[in-house]
Amino acid sequence: MINLILFGPPGSGKGTQATKLADHFGFLHISTGDLFRSEIGNNTSLGQEAQSYISRGELVPDSVTIGMLKKKLEEENNDKGIIFDGFPRNVLQAEALDELLSESGHEISALIALDVDDEEIVNRILERSKTSGRPDDADESIIRNRIEVYKQETEPVFNYYDESNRSHKVQGVGEIPVIFERLRSLIDSL
Ligand code: AMP
């Protein structure tokens, strides 16, 4: 079983590449952003709680996020592996994830970060907003807040897994199939 974290700032292509990798390798793809949007779409109490944070570009509180992820892991069964997209987003979430996986004798095999600079990210997300229907994609100040939150809270997760030599960086600018190939060959070499 290979468990991967696809890492990187908002708009770095995690969702696109995670979908393609899950398809190619037969992994289960878990995106906490997608799980939240589904809860919001179904107007659940969890969705209502998450919405105000998401609309400001802030992180949803850990207790809510980790609880939702735990439930998802309990529901799903996949022996090939899991690709985590958008989780963990801070060190506390990383510790919780390690703990949850270890309960079933598993661990994170690698974290792979997509490297994309800030201005490219802002342009990509504004472009994506034309079709994503996501209010948090359509406002430049919210996008810049998401990038700031990423730098302050999320980036340390790279170092957390780097301490055990499990963090890798991949150039995230270029054509989608080219980036996919970079990721595929890295995963094949793990
Ligand atoms: P994403 O689709 O990954 O860009 O996530 C959209 C929004 O959902 C983020 O800006 C956060 O508000 C929230 N979110 C997604 N994943 C997490 C997480 N692991 N922890 C806290 N908030 C999250």
PDB file of C-alpha atoms and ligand atoms in Angstrom:
ATOM      1  CA  MET A   1       0.000   0.000   0.000  1.00  0.00           C
ATOM      2  CA  ILE A   2       1.330   3.431  -0.992  1.00  0.00           C
ATOM      3  CA  ASN A   3      -0.075   6.442   0.837  1.00  0.00           C
ATOM      4  CA  LEU A   4       0.813   9.788  -0.676  1.00  0.00           C
ATOM      5  CA  ILE A   5       0.260  13.409   0.207  1.00  0.00           C
ATOM      6  CA  LEU A   6       0.016  15.609  -2.870  1.00  0.00           C
ATOM      7  CA  PHE A   7       1.173  18.919  -1.503  1.00  0.00           C
ATOM      8  CA  GLY A   8       1.399  22.507  -2.711  1.00  0.00           C
ATOM      9  CA  PRO A   9      -0.294  25.892  -2.545  1.00  0.00           C
ATOM     10  CA  PRO A  10      -3.895  26.429  -3.676  1.00  0.00           C
ATOM     11  CA  GLY A  11      -4.060  26.370  -7.463  1.00  0.00           C
ATOM     12  CA  SER A  12      -0.868  24.339  -7.846  1.00  0.00           C
ATOM     13  CA  GLY A  13      -2.736  21.558  -9.671  1.00  0.00           C
ATOM     14  CA  LYS A  14      -3.134  19.104  -6.781  1.00  0.00           C
ATOM     15  CA  GLY A  15      -6.744  18.258  -7.600  1.00  0.00           C
ATOM     16  CA  THR A  16      -6.102  17.743 -11.319  1.00  0.00           C
ATOM     17  CA  GLN A  17      -2.998  15.625 -10.800  1.00  0.00           C
ATOM     18  CA  ALA A  18      -4.433  13.661  -7.850  1.00  0.00           C
ATOM     19  CA  THR A  19      -7.395  12.636 -10.021  1.00  0.00           C
ATOM     20  CA  LYS A  20      -5.076  11.454 -12.801  1.00  0.00           C
ATOM     21  CA  LEU A  21      -2.745   9.628 -10.402  1.00  0.00           C
ATOM     22  CA  ALA A  22      -5.648   7.917  -8.628  1.00  0.00           C
ATOM     23  CA  ASP A  23      -6.885   6.770 -12.007  1.00  0.00           C
ATOM     24  CA  HIS A  24      -3.470   5.520 -13.132  1.00  0.00           C
ATOM     25  CA  PHE A  25      -2.380   3.755  -9.942  1.00  0.00           C
ATOM     26  CA  GLY A  26      -5.825   2.735  -8.619  1.00  0.00           C
ATOM     27  CA  PHE A  27      -5.452   4.864  -5.495  1.00  0.00           C
ATOM     28  CA  LEU A  28      -8.333   6.261  -3.496  1.00  0.00           C
ATOM     29  CA  HIS A  29      -8.337  10.071  -3.858  1.00  0.00           C
ATOM     30  CA  ILE A  30      -9.371  11.997  -0.758  1.00  0.00           C
ATOM     31  CA  SER A  31      -9.723  15.777  -1.111  1.00  0.00           C
ATOM     32  CA  THR A  32     -10.852  17.533   2.067  1.00  0.00           C
ATOM     33  CA  GLY A  33     -11.828  20.602  -0.018  1.00  0.00           C
ATOM     34  CA  ASP A  34     -14.162  18.414  -2.125  1.00  0.00           C
ATOM     35  CA  LEU A  35     -15.562  16.769   1.019  1.00  0.00           C
ATOM     36  CA  PHE A  36     -16.340  20.206   2.483  1.00  0.00           C
ATOM     37  CA  ARG A  37     -17.964  21.396  -0.764  1.00  0.00           C
ATOM     38  CA  SER A  38     -20.127  18.276  -0.814  1.00  0.00           C
ATOM     39  CA  GLU A  39     -21.207  18.894   2.803  1.00  0.00           C
ATOM     40  CA  ILE A  40     -22.005  22.518   1.885  1.00  0.00           C
ATOM     41  CA  GLY A  41     -23.960  21.353  -1.182  1.00  0.00           C
ATOM     42  CA  ASN A  42     -26.005  19.007   1.022  1.00  0.00           C
ATOM     43  CA  ASN A  43     -26.492  21.801   3.570  1.00  0.00           C
ATOM     44  CA  THR A  44     -25.342  19.624   6.483  1.00  0.00           C
ATOM     45  CA  SER A  45     -24.423  21.140   9.841  1.00  0.00           C
ATOM     46  CA  LEU A  46     -20.752  20.341   9.132  1.00  0.00           C
ATOM     47  CA  GLY A  47     -21.074  22.179   5.806  1.00  0.00           C
ATOM     48  CA  GLN A  48     -22.676  25.170   7.493  1.00  0.00           C
ATOM     49  CA  GLU A  49     -19.876  25.296  10.051  1.00  0.00           C
ATOM     50  CA  ALA A  50     -17.145  25.029   7.395  1.00  0.00           C
ATOM     51  CA  GLN A  51     -18.594  27.553   4.983  1.00  0.00           C
ATOM     52  CA  SER A  52     -17.683  30.755   6.815  1.00  0.00           C
ATOM     53  CA  TYR A  53     -14.022  29.694   7.108  1.00  0.00           C
ATOM     54  CA  ILE A  54     -13.817  28.616   3.468  1.00  0.00           C
ATOM     55  CA  SER A  55     -15.399  31.846   2.235  1.00  0.00           C
ATOM     56  CA  ARG A  56     -12.685  33.834   4.067  1.00  0.00           C
ATOM     57  CA  GLY A  57      -9.872  31.616   2.810  1.00  0.00           C
ATOM     58  CA  GLU A  58      -9.087  30.380   6.322  1.00  0.00           C
ATOM     59  CA  LEU A  59      -8.597  26.841   7.542  1.00  0.00           C
ATOM     60  CA  VAL A  60     -11.619  25.035   8.935  1.00  0.00           C
ATOM     61  CA  PRO A  61     -10.900  24.138  12.612  1.00  0.00           C
ATOM     62  CA  ASP A  62      -8.834  20.980  13.080  1.00  0.00           C
ATOM     63  CA  SER A  63     -11.432  19.158  15.177  1.00  0.00           C
ATOM     64  CA  VAL A  64     -13.981  19.432  12.343  1.00  0.00           C
ATOM     65  CA  THR A  65     -11.498  18.590   9.571  1.00  0.00           C
ATOM     66  CA  ILE A  66      -9.830  15.665  11.317  1.00  0.00           C
ATOM     67  CA  GLY A  67     -13.213  14.254  12.383  1.00  0.00           C
ATOM     68  CA  MET A  68     -14.436  14.394   8.773  1.00  0.00           C
ATOM     69  CA  LEU A  69     -11.270  12.716   7.480  1.00  0.00           C
ATOM     70  CA  LYS A  70     -11.431   9.985  10.119  1.00  0.00           C
ATOM     71  CA  LYS A  71     -15.011   9.191   9.132  1.00  0.00           C
ATOM     72  CA  LYS A  72     -14.035   9.041   5.442  1.00  0.00           C
ATOM     73  CA  LEU A  73     -11.150   6.652   6.182  1.00  0.00           C
ATOM     74  CA  GLU A  74     -13.468   4.401   8.179  1.00  0.00           C
ATOM     75  CA  GLU A  75     -16.015   4.296   5.321  1.00  0.00           C
ATOM     76  CA  GLU A  76     -13.560   3.565   2.529  1.00  0.00           C
ATOM     77  CA  ASN A  77     -11.527   0.522   1.792  1.00  0.00           C
ATOM     78  CA  ASN A  78      -8.667   0.530  -0.675  1.00  0.00           C
ATOM     79  CA  ASP A  79      -5.658  -1.734  -0.471  1.00  0.00           C
ATOM     80  CA  LYS A  80      -3.691  -0.082  -3.312  1.00  0.00           C
ATOM     81  CA  GLY A  81      -3.255   3.167  -1.430  1.00  0.00           C
ATOM     82  CA  ILE A  82      -4.594   6.622  -0.802  1.00  0.00           C
ATOM     83  CA  ILE A  83      -3.689   9.974  -2.276  1.00  0.00           C
ATOM     84  CA  PHE A  84      -4.419  12.828   0.114  1.00  0.00           C
ATOM     85  CA  ASP A  85      -5.142  16.180  -1.569  1.00  0.00           C
ATOM     86  CA  GLY A  86      -5.479  19.275   0.613  1.00  0.00           C
ATOM     87  CA  PHE A  87      -4.781  17.367   3.822  1.00  0.00           C
ATOM     88  CA  PRO A  88      -2.799  17.688   6.077  1.00  0.00           C
ATOM     89  CA  ARG A  89      -2.746  21.494   6.079  1.00  0.00           C
ATOM     90  CA  ASN A  90      -0.862  21.994   9.350  1.00  0.00           C
ATOM     91  CA  VAL A  91       1.461  19.960  11.564  1.00  0.00           C
ATOM     92  CA  LEU A  92      -1.289  18.977  13.998  1.00  0.00           C
ATOM     93  CA  GLN A  93      -3.254  17.452  11.104  1.00  0.00           C
ATOM     94  CA  ALA A  94      -0.106  15.623   9.948  1.00  0.00           C
ATOM     95  CA  GLU A  95       0.360  14.122  13.411  1.00  0.00           C
ATOM     96  CA  ALA A  96      -3.318  13.112  13.499  1.00  0.00           C
ATOM     97  CA  LEU A  97      -3.012  11.513  10.052  1.00  0.00           C
ATOM     98  CA  ASP A  98       0.068   9.517  11.074  1.00  0.00           C
ATOM     99  CA  GLU A  99      -1.778   8.350  14.154  1.00  0.00           C
ATOM    100  CA  LEU A 100      -4.913   7.335  12.203  1.00  0.00           C
ATOM    101  CA  LEU A 101      -2.893   5.393   9.618  1.00  0.00           C
ATOM    102  CA  SER A 102      -0.742   3.689  12.234  1.00  0.00           C
ATOM    103  CA  GLU A 103      -3.883   2.291  13.892  1.00  0.00           C
ATOM    104  CA  SER A 104      -4.241   0.044  10.831  1.00  0.00           C
ATOM    105  CA  GLY A 105      -0.503  -0.573  10.467  1.00  0.00           C
ATOM    106  CA  HIS A 106      -0.001   1.939   7.642  1.00  0.00           C
ATOM    107  CA  GLU A 107       1.993   5.113   7.109  1.00  0.00           C
ATOM    108  CA  ILE A 108       2.612   7.959   4.681  1.00  0.00           C
ATOM    109  CA  SER A 109       5.035   6.745   2.009  1.00  0.00           C
ATOM    110  CA  ALA A 110       5.858  10.180   0.609  1.00  0.00           C
ATOM    111  CA  LEU A 111       4.813  13.803   0.406  1.00  0.00           C
ATOM    112  CA  ILE A 112       5.143  15.314  -3.063  1.00  0.00           C
ATOM    113  CA  ALA A 113       5.035  19.108  -3.333  1.00  0.00           C
ATOM    114  CA  LEU A 114       4.098  20.871  -6.562  1.00  0.00           C
ATOM    115  CA  ASP A 115       6.260  23.961  -6.862  1.00  0.00           C
ATOM    116  CA  VAL A 116       4.438  26.981  -8.365  1.00  0.00           C
ATOM    117  CA  ASP A 117       5.115  30.679  -7.695  1.00  0.00           C
ATOM    118  CA  ASP A 118       2.568  33.089  -6.192  1.00  0.00           C
ATOM    119  CA  GLU A 119       1.704  35.188  -9.273  1.00  0.00           C
ATOM    120  CA  GLU A 120       1.116  32.079 -11.386  1.00  0.00           C
ATOM    121  CA  ILE A 121      -1.180  30.791  -8.627  1.00  0.00           C
ATOM    122  CA  VAL A 122      -3.269  33.975  -8.468  1.00  0.00           C
ATOM    123  CA  ASN A 123      -3.676  33.970 -12.268  1.00  0.00           C
ATOM    124  CA  ARG A 124      -4.559  30.283 -12.370  1.00  0.00           C
ATOM    125  CA  ILE A 125      -7.177  30.543  -9.625  1.00  0.00           C
ATOM    126  CA  LEU A 126      -8.803  33.658 -11.140  1.00  0.00           C
ATOM    127  CA  GLU A 127      -8.965  31.793 -14.456  1.00  0.00           C
ATOM    128  CA  ARG A 128     -10.381  28.707 -12.715  1.00  0.00           C
ATOM    129  CA  SER A 129     -13.073  30.860 -11.054  1.00  0.00           C
ATOM    130  CA  LYS A 130     -14.728  31.309 -14.481  1.00  0.00           C
ATOM    131  CA  THR A 131     -15.752  27.645 -14.407  1.00  0.00           C
ATOM    132  CA  SER A 132     -15.283  26.366 -10.821  1.00  0.00           C
ATOM    133  CA  GLY A 133     -18.253  28.250  -9.375  1.00  0.00           C
ATOM    134  CA  ARG A 134     -16.192  28.610  -6.183  1.00  0.00           C
ATOM    135  CA  PRO A 135     -16.676  31.981  -4.461  1.00  0.00           C
ATOM    136  CA  ASP A 136     -13.237  31.566  -2.796  1.00  0.00           C
ATOM    137  CA  ASP A 137     -11.664  31.460  -6.293  1.00  0.00           C
ATOM    138  CA  ALA A 138     -13.256  34.654  -7.563  1.00  0.00           C
ATOM    139  CA  ASP A 139     -11.816  37.269  -5.184  1.00  0.00           C
ATOM    140  CA  GLU A 140      -8.133  38.176  -5.357  1.00  0.00           C
ATOM    141  CA  SER A 141      -7.887  39.208  -1.684  1.00  0.00           C
ATOM    142  CA  ILE A 142      -9.309  35.825  -0.581  1.00  0.00           C
ATOM    143  CA  ILE A 143      -6.845  34.041  -2.895  1.00  0.00           C
ATOM    144  CA  ARG A 144      -3.940  36.009  -1.393  1.00  0.00           C
ATOM    145  CA  ASN A 145      -5.168  35.119   2.098  1.00  0.00           C
ATOM    146  CA  ARG A 146      -5.218  31.423   1.131  1.00  0.00           C
ATOM    147  CA  ILE A 147      -1.613  31.740  -0.081  1.00  0.00           C
ATOM    148  CA  GLU A 148      -0.630  33.448   3.188  1.00  0.00           C
ATOM    149  CA  VAL A 149      -2.324  30.717   5.262  1.00  0.00           C
ATOM    150  CA  TYR A 150      -0.457  28.148   3.160  1.00  0.00           C
ATOM    151  CA  LYS A 151       2.891  29.798   3.916  1.00  0.00           C
ATOM    152  CA  GLN A 152       2.238  30.249   7.620  1.00  0.00           C
ATOM    153  CA  GLU A 153       0.445  27.052   8.534  1.00  0.00           C
ATOM    154  CA  THR A 154       0.801  24.495   5.759  1.00  0.00           C
ATOM    155  CA  GLU A 155       4.388  24.780   4.533  1.00  0.00           C
ATOM    156  CA  PRO A 156       5.822  23.424   7.834  1.00  0.00           C
ATOM    157  CA  VAL A 157       4.204  20.083   6.944  1.00  0.00           C
ATOM    158  CA  PHE A 158       6.858  19.753   4.189  1.00  0.00           C
ATOM    159  CA  ASN A 159       9.616  19.924   6.825  1.00  0.00           C
ATOM    160  CA  TYR A 160       7.708  17.595   9.142  1.00  0.00           C
ATOM    161  CA  TYR A 161       7.919  14.740   6.594  1.00  0.00           C
ATOM    162  CA  ASP A 162      11.329  15.890   5.340  1.00  0.00           C
ATOM    163  CA  GLU A 163      12.778  15.009   8.757  1.00  0.00           C
ATOM    164  CA  SER A 164      12.208  11.368   7.821  1.00  0.00           C
ATOM    165  CA  ASN A 165      13.328  11.988   4.184  1.00  0.00           C
ATOM    166  CA  ARG A 166       9.824  11.483   2.830  1.00  0.00           C
ATOM    167  CA  SER A 167       9.332  14.934   1.230  1.00  0.00           C
ATOM    168  CA  HIS A 168       9.927  15.540  -2.472  1.00  0.00           C
ATOM    169  CA  LYS A 169       9.534  18.559  -4.757  1.00  0.00           C
ATOM    170  CA  VAL A 170       8.308  18.519  -8.340  1.00  0.00           C
ATOM    171  CA  GLN A 171       8.232  21.474 -10.744  1.00  0.00           C
ATOM    172  CA  GLY A 172       4.515  22.308 -11.008  1.00  0.00           C
ATOM    173  CA  VAL A 173       4.623  24.665 -14.007  1.00  0.00           C
ATOM    174  CA  GLY A 174       4.118  23.276 -17.501  1.00  0.00           C
ATOM    175  CA  GLU A 175       1.621  21.204 -19.428  1.00  0.00           C
ATOM    176  CA  ILE A 176      -0.638  18.919 -17.368  1.00  0.00           C
ATOM    177  CA  PRO A 177       0.602  15.670 -19.041  1.00  0.00           C
ATOM    178  CA  VAL A 178       4.254  16.699 -18.541  1.00  0.00           C
ATOM    179  CA  ILE A 179       3.716  17.329 -14.825  1.00  0.00           C
ATOM    180  CA  PHE A 180       1.813  14.048 -14.573  1.00  0.00           C
ATOM    181  CA  GLU A 181       4.844  12.228 -16.043  1.00  0.00           C
ATOM    182  CA  ARG A 182       7.143  13.860 -13.469  1.00  0.00           C
ATOM    183  CA  LEU A 183       4.855  12.662 -10.685  1.00  0.00           C
ATOM    184  CA  ARG A 184       4.339   9.195 -12.144  1.00  0.00           C
ATOM    185  CA  SER A 185       8.048   8.515 -12.500  1.00  0.00           C
ATOM    186  CA  LEU A 186       8.745   9.773  -8.976  1.00  0.00           C
ATOM    187  CA  ILE A 187       6.010   7.498  -7.554  1.00  0.00           C
ATOM    188  CA  ASP A 188       7.317   4.555  -9.594  1.00  0.00           C
ATOM    189  CA  SER A 189      10.732   5.102  -8.038  1.00  0.00           C
ATOM    190  CA  LEU A 190       9.453   5.062  -4.441  1.00  0.00           C
TER     191      LEU A 190
HETATM  192  P1  AMP B   1      -9.158  23.275  -1.417  1.00  0.00           P
HETATM  193  O1  AMP B   1     -10.257  22.749  -2.271  1.00  0.00           O
HETATM  194  O2  AMP B   1      -8.175  22.220  -0.999  1.00  0.00           O
HETATM  195  O3  AMP B   1      -8.498  24.494  -1.995  1.00  0.00           O
HETATM  196  O4  AMP B   1      -9.846  23.758  -0.050  1.00  0.00           O
HETATM  197  C1  AMP B   1     -10.789  24.808  -0.048  1.00  0.00           C
HETATM  198  C2  AMP B   1     -10.958  25.332   1.373  1.00  0.00           C
HETATM  199  O5  AMP B   1     -11.452  24.282   2.218  1.00  0.00           O
HETATM  200  C3  AMP B   1      -9.682  25.809   2.046  1.00  0.00           C
HETATM  201  O6  AMP B   1      -9.357  27.161   1.710  1.00  0.00           O
HETATM  202  C4  AMP B   1     -10.053  25.658   3.525  1.00  0.00           C
HETATM  203  O7  AMP B   1     -10.903  26.713   3.935  1.00  0.00           O
HETATM  204  C5  AMP B   1     -10.872  24.376   3.515  1.00  0.00           C
HETATM  205  N1  AMP B   1     -10.018  23.186   3.733  1.00  0.00           N
HETATM  206  C6  AMP B   1      -9.727  22.189   2.834  1.00  0.00           C
HETATM  207  N2  AMP B   1      -8.924  21.272   3.372  1.00  0.00           N
HETATM  208  C7  AMP B   1      -8.678  21.686   4.641  1.00  0.00           C
HETATM  209  C8  AMP B   1      -7.885  21.185   5.714  1.00  0.00           C
HETATM  210  N3  AMP B   1      -7.151  20.061   5.581  1.00  0.00           N
HETATM  211  N4  AMP B   1      -7.883  21.874   6.884  1.00  0.00           N
HETATM  212  C9  AMP B   1      -8.597  23.001   7.042  1.00  0.00           C
HETATM  213  N5  AMP B   1      -9.346  23.550   6.065  1.00  0.00           N
HETATM  214  C10 AMP B   1      -9.382  22.907   4.879  1.00  0.00           C
END
